[in-house]
């Protein structure tokens, strides 16, 4: 068993155990392997271990990896998620190569993605990033502005609004982590009550996925616990 294969097994076991404690079915949770800064070979290793969904923070690096894996594994059912900030000058790259973008927090970006999504590709799957705890260094729409943004994005062509993503500030205890994630779950439930057909609540990473799953996360984004520590990006 390779290191990445063993790490994936450990993360999947952790998800199963966290869901069992929360009285949830682990099959309702999707694991997104965050492969930013790691070479295509690491993604190929994870793919061989049964992982198919990958997240990239850096758009240019992500596109290069997508093209490399598409060439080396043409039959693989890979799913690529953009989970990093999207600037206006990068929307065409995202729209043309990724399957999902989880980090939309402005209508302008959503409009550009809608306009630039190639007609021959399926609709781009979108999550809105919400700054649920008001962290000063975090991206994301403010909770008070979320309903209006969600309604506007849901109406755009070539996009499918799937749900919310959040990256809270680190907390000291499981209870504190869970409390913030429950705020995001409440926002998610409110949007569904307003008539939006949402199914994805993307929250929880290597350090806090247990609390996120206890609060209702349907997708966890795990990098370090699968691929190991990252070297500083040049």
mmCIF file with all atom_site columns, N, CA and C in Angstrom, residues 3-76:
data_model
loop_
_atom_site.group_PDB
_atom_site.id
_atom_site.type_symbol
_atom_site.label_atom_id
_atom_site.label_alt_id
_atom_site.label_comp_id
_atom_site.label_asym_id
_atom_site.label_entity_id
_atom_site.label_seq_id
_atom_site.pdbx_PDB_ins_code
_atom_site.Cartn_x
_atom_site.Cartn_y
_atom_site.Cartn_z
_atom_site.occupancy
_atom_site.B_iso_or_equiv
_atom_site.pdbx_formal_charge
_atom_site.auth_seq_id
_atom_site.auth_comp_id
_atom_site.auth_asym_id
_atom_site.auth_atom_id
_atom_site.pdbx_PDB_model_num
ATOM 1   N N  . UNK A 1 3  ? 1.829   5.343  0.403   1.00 0.00 ? 3  UNK A N  1
ATOM 2   C CA . UNK A 1 3  ? 1.536   6.311  1.469   1.00 0.00 ? 3  UNK A CA 1
ATOM 3   C C  . UNK A 1 3  ? 0.212   7.022  1.213   1.00 0.00 ? 3  UNK A C  1
ATOM 4   N N  . UNK A 1 4  ? 0.001   7.500  -0.003  1.00 0.00 ? 4  UNK A N  1
ATOM 5   C CA . UNK A 1 4  ? -1.241  8.212  -0.327  1.00 0.00 ? 4  UNK A CA 1
ATOM 6   C C  . UNK A 1 4  ? -2.438  7.270  -0.214  1.00 0.00 ? 4  UNK A C  1
ATOM 7   N N  . UNK A 1 5  ? -2.285  6.041  -0.663  1.00 0.00 ? 5  UNK A N  1
ATOM 8   C CA . UNK A 1 5  ? -3.367  5.073  -0.547  1.00 0.00 ? 5  UNK A CA 1
ATOM 9   C C  . UNK A 1 5  ? -3.723  4.832  0.918   1.00 0.00 ? 5  UNK A C  1
ATOM 10  N N  . UNK A 1 6  ? -2.703  4.673  1.758   1.00 0.00 ? 6  UNK A N  1
ATOM 11  C CA . UNK A 1 6  ? -2.939  4.478  3.183   1.00 0.00 ? 6  UNK A CA 1
ATOM 12  C C  . UNK A 1 6  ? -3.558  5.702  3.833   1.00 0.00 ? 6  UNK A C  1
ATOM 13  N N  . UNK A 1 7  ? -3.103  6.873  3.432   1.00 0.00 ? 7  UNK A N  1
ATOM 14  C CA . UNK A 1 7  ? -3.671  8.107  3.983   1.00 0.00 ? 7  UNK A CA 1
ATOM 15  C C  . UNK A 1 7  ? -5.139  8.260  3.594   1.00 0.00 ? 7  UNK A C  1
ATOM 16  N N  . UNK A 1 8  ? -5.466  7.935  2.355   1.00 0.00 ? 8  UNK A N  1
ATOM 17  C CA . UNK A 1 8  ? -6.864  7.997  1.911   1.00 0.00 ? 8  UNK A CA 1
ATOM 18  C C  . UNK A 1 8  ? -7.731  7.046  2.721   1.00 0.00 ? 8  UNK A C  1
ATOM 19  N N  . UNK A 1 9  ? -7.226  5.843  2.959   1.00 0.00 ? 9  UNK A N  1
ATOM 20  C CA . UNK A 1 9  ? -7.974  4.886  3.765   1.00 0.00 ? 9  UNK A CA 1
ATOM 21  C C  . UNK A 1 9  ? -8.207  5.441  5.165   1.00 0.00 ? 9  UNK A C  1
ATOM 22  N N  . UNK A 1 10 ? -7.172  6.086  5.734   1.00 0.00 ? 10 UNK A N  1
ATOM 23  C CA . UNK A 1 10 ? -7.319  6.673  7.066   1.00 0.00 ? 10 UNK A CA 1
ATOM 24  C C  . UNK A 1 10 ? -8.340  7.792  7.107   1.00 0.00 ? 10 UNK A C  1
ATOM 25  N N  . UNK A 1 11 ? -8.339  8.632  6.095   1.00 0.00 ? 11 UNK A N  1
ATOM 26  C CA . UNK A 1 11 ? -9.299  9.738  6.046   1.00 0.00 ? 11 UNK A CA 1
ATOM 27  C C  . UNK A 1 11 ? -10.717 9.208  5.862   1.00 0.00 ? 11 UNK A C  1
ATOM 28  N N  . UNK A 1 12 ? -10.883 8.229  4.994   1.00 0.00 ? 12 UNK A N  1
ATOM 29  C CA . UNK A 1 12 ? -12.216 7.657  4.787   1.00 0.00 ? 12 UNK A CA 1
ATOM 30  C C  . UNK A 1 12 ? -12.737 6.993  6.062   1.00 0.00 ? 12 UNK A C  1
ATOM 31  N N  . UNK A 1 13 ? -11.831 6.340  6.793   1.00 0.00 ? 13 UNK A N  1
ATOM 32  C CA . UNK A 1 13 ? -12.225 5.737  8.068   1.00 0.00 ? 13 UNK A CA 1
ATOM 33  C C  . UNK A 1 13 ? -12.639 6.815  9.066   1.00 0.00 ? 13 UNK A C  1
ATOM 34  N N  . UNK A 1 14 ? -11.886 7.898  9.083   1.00 0.00 ? 14 UNK A N  1
ATOM 35  C CA . UNK A 1 14 ? -12.213 9.016  9.981   1.00 0.00 ? 14 UNK A CA 1
ATOM 36  C C  . UNK A 1 14 ? -13.583 9.605  9.636   1.00 0.00 ? 14 UNK A C  1
ATOM 37  N N  . UNK A 1 15 ? -13.886 9.734  8.367   1.00 0.00 ? 15 UNK A N  1
ATOM 38  C CA . UNK A 1 15 ? -15.196 10.243 7.941   1.00 0.00 ? 15 UNK A CA 1
ATOM 39  C C  . UNK A 1 15 ? -16.301 9.297  8.399   1.00 0.00 ? 15 UNK A C  1
ATOM 40  N N  . UNK A 1 16 ? -16.084 8.001  8.187   1.00 0.00 ? 16 UNK A N  1
ATOM 41  C CA . UNK A 1 16 ? -17.083 7.014  8.583   1.00 0.00 ? 16 UNK A CA 1
ATOM 42  C C  . UNK A 1 16 ? -17.340 7.064  10.081  1.00 0.00 ? 16 UNK A C  1
ATOM 43  N N  . UNK A 1 17 ? -16.281 7.175  10.862  1.00 0.00 ? 17 UNK A N  1
ATOM 44  C CA . UNK A 1 17 ? -16.428 7.208  12.321  1.00 0.00 ? 17 UNK A CA 1
ATOM 45  C C  . UNK A 1 17 ? -17.106 8.491  12.787  1.00 0.00 ? 17 UNK A C  1
ATOM 46  N N  . UNK A 1 18 ? -16.747 9.628  12.181  1.00 0.00 ? 18 UNK A N  1
ATOM 47  C CA . UNK A 1 18 ? -17.370 10.898 12.555  1.00 0.00 ? 18 UNK A CA 1
ATOM 48  C C  . UNK A 1 18 ? -18.851 10.887 12.213  1.00 0.00 ? 18 UNK A C  1
ATOM 49  N N  . UNK A 1 19 ? -19.187 10.316 11.056  1.00 0.00 ? 19 UNK A N  1
ATOM 50  C CA . UNK A 1 19 ? -20.594 10.240 10.674  1.00 0.00 ? 19 UNK A CA 1
ATOM 51  C C  . UNK A 1 19 ? -21.365 9.315  11.618  1.00 0.00 ? 19 UNK A C  1
ATOM 52  N N  . UNK A 1 20 ? -20.747 8.217  12.016  1.00 0.00 ? 20 UNK A N  1
ATOM 53  C CA . UNK A 1 20 ? -21.413 7.299  12.938  1.00 0.00 ? 20 UNK A CA 1
ATOM 54  C C  . UNK A 1 20 ? -21.717 7.993  14.265  1.00 0.00 ? 20 UNK A C  1
ATOM 55  N N  . UNK A 1 21 ? -20.775 8.779  14.748  1.00 0.00 ? 21 UNK A N  1
ATOM 56  C CA . UNK A 1 21 ? -21.003 9.516  16.010  1.00 0.00 ? 21 UNK A CA 1
ATOM 57  C C  . UNK A 1 21 ? -22.141 10.521 15.863  1.00 0.00 ? 21 UNK A C  1
ATOM 58  N N  . UNK A 1 22 ? -22.285 11.070 14.659  1.00 0.00 ? 22 UNK A N  1
ATOM 59  C CA . UNK A 1 22 ? -23.332 12.077 14.415  1.00 0.00 ? 22 UNK A CA 1
ATOM 60  C C  . UNK A 1 22 ? -24.647 11.454 13.959  1.00 0.00 ? 22 UNK A C  1
ATOM 61  N N  . UNK A 1 23 ? -24.697 10.135 13.860  1.00 0.00 ? 23 UNK A N  1
ATOM 62  C CA . UNK A 1 23 ? -25.903 9.478  13.392  1.00 0.00 ? 23 UNK A CA 1
ATOM 63  C C  . UNK A 1 23 ? -26.178 9.708  11.924  1.00 0.00 ? 23 UNK A C  1
ATOM 64  N N  . UNK A 1 24 ? -25.114 9.850  11.139  1.00 0.00 ? 24 UNK A N  1
ATOM 65  C CA . UNK A 1 24 ? -25.236 10.117 9.717   1.00 0.00 ? 24 UNK A CA 1
ATOM 66  C C  . UNK A 1 24 ? -24.700 8.952  8.895   1.00 0.00 ? 24 UNK A C  1
ATOM 67  N N  . UNK A 1 25 ? -25.099 8.907  7.634   1.00 0.00 ? 25 UNK A N  1
ATOM 68  C CA . UNK A 1 25 ? -24.610 7.903  6.697   1.00 0.00 ? 25 UNK A CA 1
ATOM 69  C C  . UNK A 1 25 ? -23.386 8.475  5.982   1.00 0.00 ? 25 UNK A C  1
ATOM 70  N N  . UNK A 1 26 ? -22.270 7.795  6.093   1.00 0.00 ? 26 UNK A N  1
ATOM 71  C CA . UNK A 1 26 ? -21.028 8.295  5.486   1.00 0.00 ? 26 UNK A CA 1
ATOM 72  C C  . UNK A 1 26 ? -21.119 8.376  3.968   1.00 0.00 ? 26 UNK A C  1
ATOM 73  N N  . UNK A 1 27 ? -22.035 7.635  3.371   1.00 0.00 ? 27 UNK A N  1
ATOM 74  C CA . UNK A 1 27 ? -22.166 7.705  1.910   1.00 0.00 ? 27 UNK A CA 1
ATOM 75  C C  . UNK A 1 27 ? -22.769 9.039  1.461   1.00 0.00 ? 27 UNK A C  1
ATOM 76  N N  . UNK A 1 28 ? -23.271 9.814  2.401   1.00 0.00 ? 28 UNK A N  1
ATOM 77  C CA . UNK A 1 28 ? -23.806 11.138 2.068   1.00 0.00 ? 28 UNK A CA 1
ATOM 78  C C  . UNK A 1 28 ? -22.719 12.209 2.028   1.00 0.00 ? 28 UNK A C  1
ATOM 79  N N  . UNK A 1 29 ? -21.481 11.814 2.311   1.00 0.00 ? 29 UNK A N  1
ATOM 80  C CA . UNK A 1 29 ? -20.367 12.770 2.385   1.00 0.00 ? 29 UNK A CA 1
ATOM 81  C C  . UNK A 1 29 ? -19.372 12.501 1.266   1.00 0.00 ? 29 UNK A C  1
ATOM 82  N N  . UNK A 1 30 ? -18.991 13.558 0.564   1.00 0.00 ? 30 UNK A N  1
ATOM 83  C CA . UNK A 1 30 ? -18.016 13.444 -0.523  1.00 0.00 ? 30 UNK A CA 1
ATOM 84  C C  . UNK A 1 30 ? -16.659 13.926 -0.032  1.00 0.00 ? 30 UNK A C  1
ATOM 85  N N  . UNK A 1 31 ? -15.626 13.183 -0.374  1.00 0.00 ? 31 UNK A N  1
ATOM 86  C CA . UNK A 1 31 ? -14.260 13.565 -0.036  1.00 0.00 ? 31 UNK A CA 1
ATOM 87  C C  . UNK A 1 31 ? -13.615 14.234 -1.239  1.00 0.00 ? 31 UNK A C  1
ATOM 88  N N  . UNK A 1 32 ? -13.170 15.476 -1.028  1.00 0.00 ? 32 UNK A N  1
ATOM 89  C CA . UNK A 1 32 ? -12.437 16.217 -2.048  1.00 0.00 ? 32 UNK A CA 1
ATOM 90  C C  . UNK A 1 32 ? -10.969 16.235 -1.634  1.00 0.00 ? 32 UNK A C  1
ATOM 91  N N  . UNK A 1 33 ? -10.114 15.654 -2.451  1.00 0.00 ? 33 UNK A N  1
ATOM 92  C CA . UNK A 1 33 ? -8.675  15.630 -2.171  1.00 0.00 ? 33 UNK A CA 1
ATOM 93  C C  . UNK A 1 33 ? -8.046  16.913 -2.704  1.00 0.00 ? 33 UNK A C  1
ATOM 94  N N  . UNK A 1 34 ? -7.489  17.708 -1.813  1.00 0.00 ? 34 UNK A N  1
ATOM 95  C CA . UNK A 1 34 ? -6.926  19.004 -2.198  1.00 0.00 ? 34 UNK A CA 1
ATOM 96  C C  . UNK A 1 34 ? -5.474  18.788 -2.626  1.00 0.00 ? 34 UNK A C  1
ATOM 97  N N  . UNK A 1 35 ? -5.254  18.886 -3.921  1.00 0.00 ? 35 UNK A N  1
ATOM 98  C CA . UNK A 1 35 ? -3.963  18.516 -4.504  1.00 0.00 ? 35 UNK A CA 1
ATOM 99  C C  . UNK A 1 35 ? -3.092  19.708 -4.862  1.00 0.00 ? 35 UNK A C  1
ATOM 100 N N  . UNK A 1 36 ? -3.439  20.887 -4.371  1.00 0.00 ? 36 UNK A N  1
ATOM 101 C CA . UNK A 1 36 ? -2.642  22.085 -4.710  1.00 0.00 ? 36 UNK A CA 1
ATOM 102 C C  . UNK A 1 36 ? -1.191  21.888 -4.295  1.00 0.00 ? 36 UNK A C  1
ATOM 103 N N  . UNK A 1 37 ? -0.296  22.330 -5.135  1.00 0.00 ? 37 UNK A N  1
ATOM 104 C CA . UNK A 1 37 ? 1.165   22.290 -5.006  1.00 0.00 ? 37 UNK A CA 1
ATOM 105 C C  . UNK A 1 37 ? 1.751   20.893 -5.212  1.00 0.00 ? 37 UNK A C  1
ATOM 106 N N  . UNK A 1 38 ? 0.928   19.861 -5.321  1.00 0.00 ? 38 UNK A N  1
ATOM 107 C CA . UNK A 1 38 ? 1.444   18.522 -5.543  1.00 0.00 ? 38 UNK A CA 1
ATOM 108 C C  . UNK A 1 38 ? 1.439   18.192 -7.035  1.00 0.00 ? 38 UNK A C  1
ATOM 109 N N  . UNK A 1 39 ? 2.406   17.381 -7.439  1.00 0.00 ? 39 UNK A N  1
ATOM 110 C CA . UNK A 1 39 ? 2.589   17.066 -8.855  1.00 0.00 ? 39 UNK A CA 1
ATOM 111 C C  . UNK A 1 39 ? 1.479   16.154 -9.375  1.00 0.00 ? 39 UNK A C  1
ATOM 112 N N  . UNK A 1 40 ? 1.286   16.135 -10.692 1.00 0.00 ? 40 UNK A N  1
ATOM 113 C CA . UNK A 1 40 ? 0.299   15.221 -11.268 1.00 0.00 ? 40 UNK A CA 1
ATOM 114 C C  . UNK A 1 40 ? 0.498   13.769 -10.844 1.00 0.00 ? 40 UNK A C  1
ATOM 115 N N  . UNK A 1 41 ? 1.725   13.372 -10.576 1.00 0.00 ? 41 UNK A N  1
ATOM 116 C CA . UNK A 1 41 ? 1.987   11.992 -10.149 1.00 0.00 ? 41 UNK A CA 1
ATOM 117 C C  . UNK A 1 41 ? 1.280   11.667 -8.840  1.00 0.00 ? 41 UNK A C  1
ATOM 118 N N  . UNK A 1 42 ? 1.194   12.649 -7.939  1.00 0.00 ? 42 UNK A N  1
ATOM 119 C CA . UNK A 1 42 ? 0.497   12.422 -6.674  1.00 0.00 ? 42 UNK A CA 1
ATOM 120 C C  . UNK A 1 42 ? -0.998  12.248 -6.908  1.00 0.00 ? 42 UNK A C  1
ATOM 121 N N  . UNK A 1 43 ? -1.545  13.032 -7.833  1.00 0.00 ? 43 UNK A N  1
ATOM 122 C CA . UNK A 1 43 ? -2.961  12.880 -8.184  1.00 0.00 ? 43 UNK A CA 1
ATOM 123 C C  . UNK A 1 43 ? -3.191  11.502 -8.803  1.00 0.00 ? 43 UNK A C  1
ATOM 124 N N  . UNK A 1 44 ? -2.289  11.080 -9.666  1.00 0.00 ? 44 UNK A N  1
ATOM 125 C CA . UNK A 1 44 ? -2.419  9.766  -10.297 1.00 0.00 ? 44 UNK A CA 1
ATOM 126 C C  . UNK A 1 44 ? -2.386  8.655  -9.255  1.00 0.00 ? 44 UNK A C  1
ATOM 127 N N  . UNK A 1 45 ? -1.566  8.837  -8.227  1.00 0.00 ? 45 UNK A N  1
ATOM 128 C CA . UNK A 1 45 ? -1.485  7.845  -7.151  1.00 0.00 ? 45 UNK A CA 1
ATOM 129 C C  . UNK A 1 45 ? -2.803  7.786  -6.384  1.00 0.00 ? 45 UNK A C  1
ATOM 130 N N  . UNK A 1 46 ? -3.375  8.940  -6.110  1.00 0.00 ? 46 UNK A N  1
ATOM 131 C CA . UNK A 1 46 ? -4.670  8.979  -5.420  1.00 0.00 ? 46 UNK A CA 1
ATOM 132 C C  . UNK A 1 46 ? -5.766  8.401  -6.307  1.00 0.00 ? 46 UNK A C  1
ATOM 133 N N  . UNK A 1 47 ? -5.698  8.677  -7.602  1.00 0.00 ? 47 UNK A N  1
ATOM 134 C CA . UNK A 1 47 ? -6.668  8.132  -8.542  1.00 0.00 ? 47 UNK A CA 1
ATOM 135 C C  . UNK A 1 47 ? -6.618  6.608  -8.535  1.00 0.00 ? 47 UNK A C  1
ATOM 136 N N  . UNK A 1 48 ? -5.419  6.055  -8.504  1.00 0.00 ? 48 UNK A N  1
ATOM 137 C CA . UNK A 1 48 ? -5.262  4.601  -8.474  1.00 0.00 ? 48 UNK A CA 1
ATOM 138 C C  . UNK A 1 48 ? -5.849  4.002  -7.201  1.00 0.00 ? 48 UNK A C  1
ATOM 139 N N  . UNK A 1 49 ? -5.920  4.821  -6.135  1.00 0.00 ? 49 UNK A N  1
ATOM 140 C CA . UNK A 1 49 ? -6.483  4.367  -4.863  1.00 0.00 ? 49 UNK A CA 1
ATOM 141 C C  . UNK A 1 49 ? -7.984  4.624  -4.774  1.00 0.00 ? 49 UNK A C  1
ATOM 142 N N  . UNK A 1 50 ? -8.593  5.043  -5.884  1.00 0.00 ? 50 UNK A N  1
ATOM 143 C CA . UNK A 1 50 ? -10.037 5.195  -5.920  1.00 0.00 ? 50 UNK A CA 1
ATOM 144 C C  . UNK A 1 50 ? -10.569 6.586  -5.683  1.00 0.00 ? 50 UNK A C  1
ATOM 145 N N  . UNK A 1 51 ? -9.696  7.596  -5.620  1.00 0.00 ? 51 UNK A N  1
ATOM 146 C CA . UNK A 1 51 ? -10.134 8.977  -5.423  1.00 0.00 ? 51 UNK A CA 1
ATOM 147 C C  . UNK A 1 51 ? -10.309 9.656  -6.774  1.00 0.00 ? 51 UNK A C  1
ATOM 148 N N  . UNK A 1 52 ? -11.449 10.311 -6.991  1.00 0.00 ? 52 UNK A N  1
ATOM 149 C CA . UNK A 1 52 ? -11.717 10.910 -8.312  1.00 0.00 ? 52 UNK A CA 1
ATOM 150 C C  . UNK A 1 52 ? -11.959 12.411 -8.285  1.00 0.00 ? 52 UNK A C  1
ATOM 151 N N  . UNK A 1 53 ? -12.233 12.998 -7.117  1.00 0.00 ? 53 UNK A N  1
ATOM 152 C CA . UNK A 1 53 ? -12.520 14.431 -7.036  1.00 0.00 ? 53 UNK A CA 1
ATOM 153 C C  . UNK A 1 53 ? -11.337 15.146 -6.395  1.00 0.00 ? 53 UNK A C  1
ATOM 154 N N  . UNK A 1 54 ? -10.859 16.194 -7.063  1.00 0.00 ? 54 UNK A N  1
ATOM 155 C CA . UNK A 1 54 ? -9.661  16.901 -6.615  1.00 0.00 ? 54 UNK A CA 1
ATOM 156 C C  . UNK A 1 54 ? -9.901  18.405 -6.597  1.00 0.00 ? 54 UNK A C  1
ATOM 157 N N  . UNK A 1 55 ? -9.305  19.079 -5.621  1.00 0.00 ? 55 UNK A N  1
ATOM 158 C CA . UNK A 1 55 ? -9.456  20.515 -5.464  1.00 0.00 ? 55 UNK A CA 1
ATOM 159 C C  . UNK A 1 55 ? -8.152  21.244 -5.677  1.00 0.00 ? 55 UNK A C  1
ATOM 160 N N  . UNK A 1 56 ? -8.221  22.345 -6.393  1.00 0.00 ? 56 UNK A N  1
ATOM 161 C CA . UNK A 1 56 ? -7.049  23.172 -6.674  1.00 0.00 ? 56 UNK A CA 1
ATOM 162 C C  . UNK A 1 56 ? -7.322  24.613 -6.261  1.00 0.00 ? 56 UNK A C  1
ATOM 163 N N  . UNK A 1 57 ? -6.360  25.221 -5.566  1.00 0.00 ? 57 UNK A N  1
ATOM 164 C CA . UNK A 1 57 ? -6.485  26.613 -5.129  1.00 0.00 ? 57 UNK A CA 1
ATOM 165 C C  . UNK A 1 57 ? -5.916  27.595 -6.137  1.00 0.00 ? 57 UNK A C  1
ATOM 166 N N  . UNK A 1 58 ? -4.854  27.195 -6.812  1.00 0.00 ? 58 UNK A N  1
ATOM 167 C CA . UNK A 1 58 ? -4.153  28.084 -7.728  1.00 0.00 ? 58 UNK A CA 1
ATOM 168 C C  . UNK A 1 58 ? -4.569  27.735 -9.153  1.00 0.00 ? 58 UNK A C  1
ATOM 169 N N  . UNK A 1 59 ? -5.212  28.669 -9.807  1.00 0.00 ? 59 UNK A N  1
ATOM 170 C CA . UNK A 1 59 ? -5.918  28.347 -11.043 1.00 0.00 ? 59 UNK A CA 1
ATOM 171 C C  . UNK A 1 59 ? -4.981  27.918 -12.165 1.00 0.00 ? 59 UNK A C  1
ATOM 172 N N  . UNK A 1 60 ? -3.912  28.672 -12.399 1.00 0.00 ? 60 UNK A N  1
ATOM 173 C CA . UNK A 1 60 ? -3.007  28.303 -13.486 1.00 0.00 ? 60 UNK A CA 1
ATOM 174 C C  . UNK A 1 60 ? -2.382  26.936 -13.233 1.00 0.00 ? 60 UNK A C  1
ATOM 175 N N  . UNK A 1 61 ? -1.939  26.706 -12.017 1.00 0.00 ? 61 UNK A N  1
ATOM 176 C CA . UNK A 1 61 ? -1.373  25.396 -11.664 1.00 0.00 ? 61 UNK A CA 1
ATOM 177 C C  . UNK A 1 61 ? -2.414  24.292 -11.851 1.00 0.00 ? 61 UNK A C  1
ATOM 178 N N  . UNK A 1 62 ? -3.643  24.595 -11.442 1.00 0.00 ? 62 UNK A N  1
ATOM 179 C CA . UNK A 1 62 ? -4.710  23.618 -11.571 1.00 0.00 ? 62 UNK A CA 1
ATOM 180 C C  . UNK A 1 62 ? -4.986  23.254 -13.015 1.00 0.00 ? 62 UNK A C  1
ATOM 181 N N  . UNK A 1 63 ? -5.029  24.250 -13.883 1.00 0.00 ? 63 UNK A N  1
ATOM 182 C CA . UNK A 1 63 ? -5.290  23.990 -15.304 1.00 0.00 ? 63 UNK A CA 1
ATOM 183 C C  . UNK A 1 63 ? -4.178  23.128 -15.899 1.00 0.00 ? 63 UNK A C  1
ATOM 184 N N  . UNK A 1 64 ? -2.934  23.426 -15.560 1.00 0.00 ? 64 UNK A N  1
ATOM 185 C CA . UNK A 1 64 ? -1.821  22.623 -16.072 1.00 0.00 ? 64 UNK A CA 1
ATOM 186 C C  . UNK A 1 64 ? -1.946  21.171 -15.612 1.00 0.00 ? 64 UNK A C  1
ATOM 187 N N  . UNK A 1 65 ? -2.385  20.981 -14.371 1.00 0.00 ? 65 UNK A N  1
ATOM 188 C CA . UNK A 1 65 ? -2.549  19.631 -13.837 1.00 0.00 ? 65 UNK A CA 1
ATOM 189 C C  . UNK A 1 65 ? -3.711  18.917 -14.522 1.00 0.00 ? 65 UNK A C  1
ATOM 190 N N  . UNK A 1 66 ? -4.804  19.629 -14.738 1.00 0.00 ? 66 UNK A N  1
ATOM 191 C CA . UNK A 1 66 ? -5.959  19.052 -15.430 1.00 0.00 ? 66 UNK A CA 1
ATOM 192 C C  . UNK A 1 66 ? -5.546  18.556 -16.815 1.00 0.00 ? 66 UNK A C  1
ATOM 193 N N  . UNK A 1 67 ? -4.822  19.385 -17.551 1.00 0.00 ? 67 UNK A N  1
ATOM 194 C CA . UNK A 1 67 ? -4.403  19.010 -18.900 1.00 0.00 ? 67 UNK A CA 1
ATOM 195 C C  . UNK A 1 67 ? -3.440  17.832 -18.868 1.00 0.00 ? 67 UNK A C  1
ATOM 196 N N  . UNK A 1 68 ? -2.538  17.822 -17.888 1.00 0.00 ? 68 UNK A N  1
ATOM 197 C CA . UNK A 1 68 ? -1.570  16.727 -17.771 1.00 0.00 ? 68 UNK A CA 1
ATOM 198 C C  . UNK A 1 68 ? -2.264  15.410 -17.473 1.00 0.00 ? 68 UNK A C  1
ATOM 199 N N  . UNK A 1 69 ? -3.201  15.416 -16.530 1.00 0.00 ? 69 UNK A N  1
ATOM 200 C CA . UNK A 1 69 ? -3.900  14.176 -16.158 1.00 0.00 ? 69 UNK A CA 1
ATOM 201 C C  . UNK A 1 69 ? -4.839  13.720 -17.268 1.00 0.00 ? 69 UNK A C  1
ATOM 202 N N  . UNK A 1 70 ? -5.416  14.673 -17.979 1.00 0.00 ? 70 UNK A N  1
ATOM 203 C CA . UNK A 1 70 ? -6.299  14.318 -19.095 1.00 0.00 ? 70 UNK A CA 1
ATOM 204 C C  . UNK A 1 70 ? -5.503  13.591 -20.178 1.00 0.00 ? 70 UNK A C  1
ATOM 205 N N  . UNK A 1 71 ? -4.260  14.025 -20.389 1.00 0.00 ? 71 UNK A N  1
ATOM 206 C CA . UNK A 1 71 ? -3.418  13.383 -21.400 1.00 0.00 ? 71 UNK A CA 1
ATOM 207 C C  . UNK A 1 71 ? -2.923  12.017 -20.946 1.00 0.00 ? 71 UNK A C  1
ATOM 208 N N  . UNK A 1 72 ? -2.554  11.906 -19.657 1.00 0.00 ? 72 UNK A N  1
ATOM 209 C CA . UNK A 1 72 ? -1.983  10.654 -19.164 1.00 0.00 ? 72 UNK A CA 1
ATOM 210 C C  . UNK A 1 72 ? -3.028  9.626  -18.756 1.00 0.00 ? 72 UNK A C  1
ATOM 211 N N  . UNK A 1 73 ? -4.237  10.096 -18.425 1.00 0.00 ? 73 UNK A N  1
ATOM 212 C CA . UNK A 1 73 ? -5.312  9.182  -18.009 1.00 0.00 ? 73 UNK A CA 1
ATOM 213 C C  . UNK A 1 73 ? -6.603  9.564  -18.746 1.00 0.00 ? 73 UNK A C  1
ATOM 214 N N  . UNK A 1 74 ? -6.640  9.395  -20.059 1.00 0.00 ? 74 UNK A N  1
ATOM 215 C CA . UNK A 1 74 ? -7.778  9.896  -20.846 1.00 0.00 ? 74 UNK A CA 1
ATOM 216 C C  . UNK A 1 74 ? -9.121  9.251  -20.494 1.00 0.00 ? 74 UNK A C  1
ATOM 217 N N  . UNK A 1 75 ? -9.089  8.055  -19.923 1.00 0.00 ? 75 UNK A N  1
ATOM 218 C CA . UNK A 1 75 ? -10.350 7.369  -19.610 1.00 0.00 ? 75 UNK A CA 1
ATOM 219 C C  . UNK A 1 75 ? -10.810 7.601  -18.172 1.00 0.00 ? 75 UNK A C  1
ATOM 220 N N  . UNK A 1 76 ? -10.025 8.321  -17.393 1.00 0.00 ? 76 UNK A N  1
ATOM 221 C CA . UNK A 1 76 ? -10.343 8.495  -15.970 1.00 0.00 ? 76 UNK A CA 1
ATOM 222 C C  . UNK A 1 76 ? -11.471 9.506  -15.777 1.00 0.00 ? 76 UNK A C  1
#
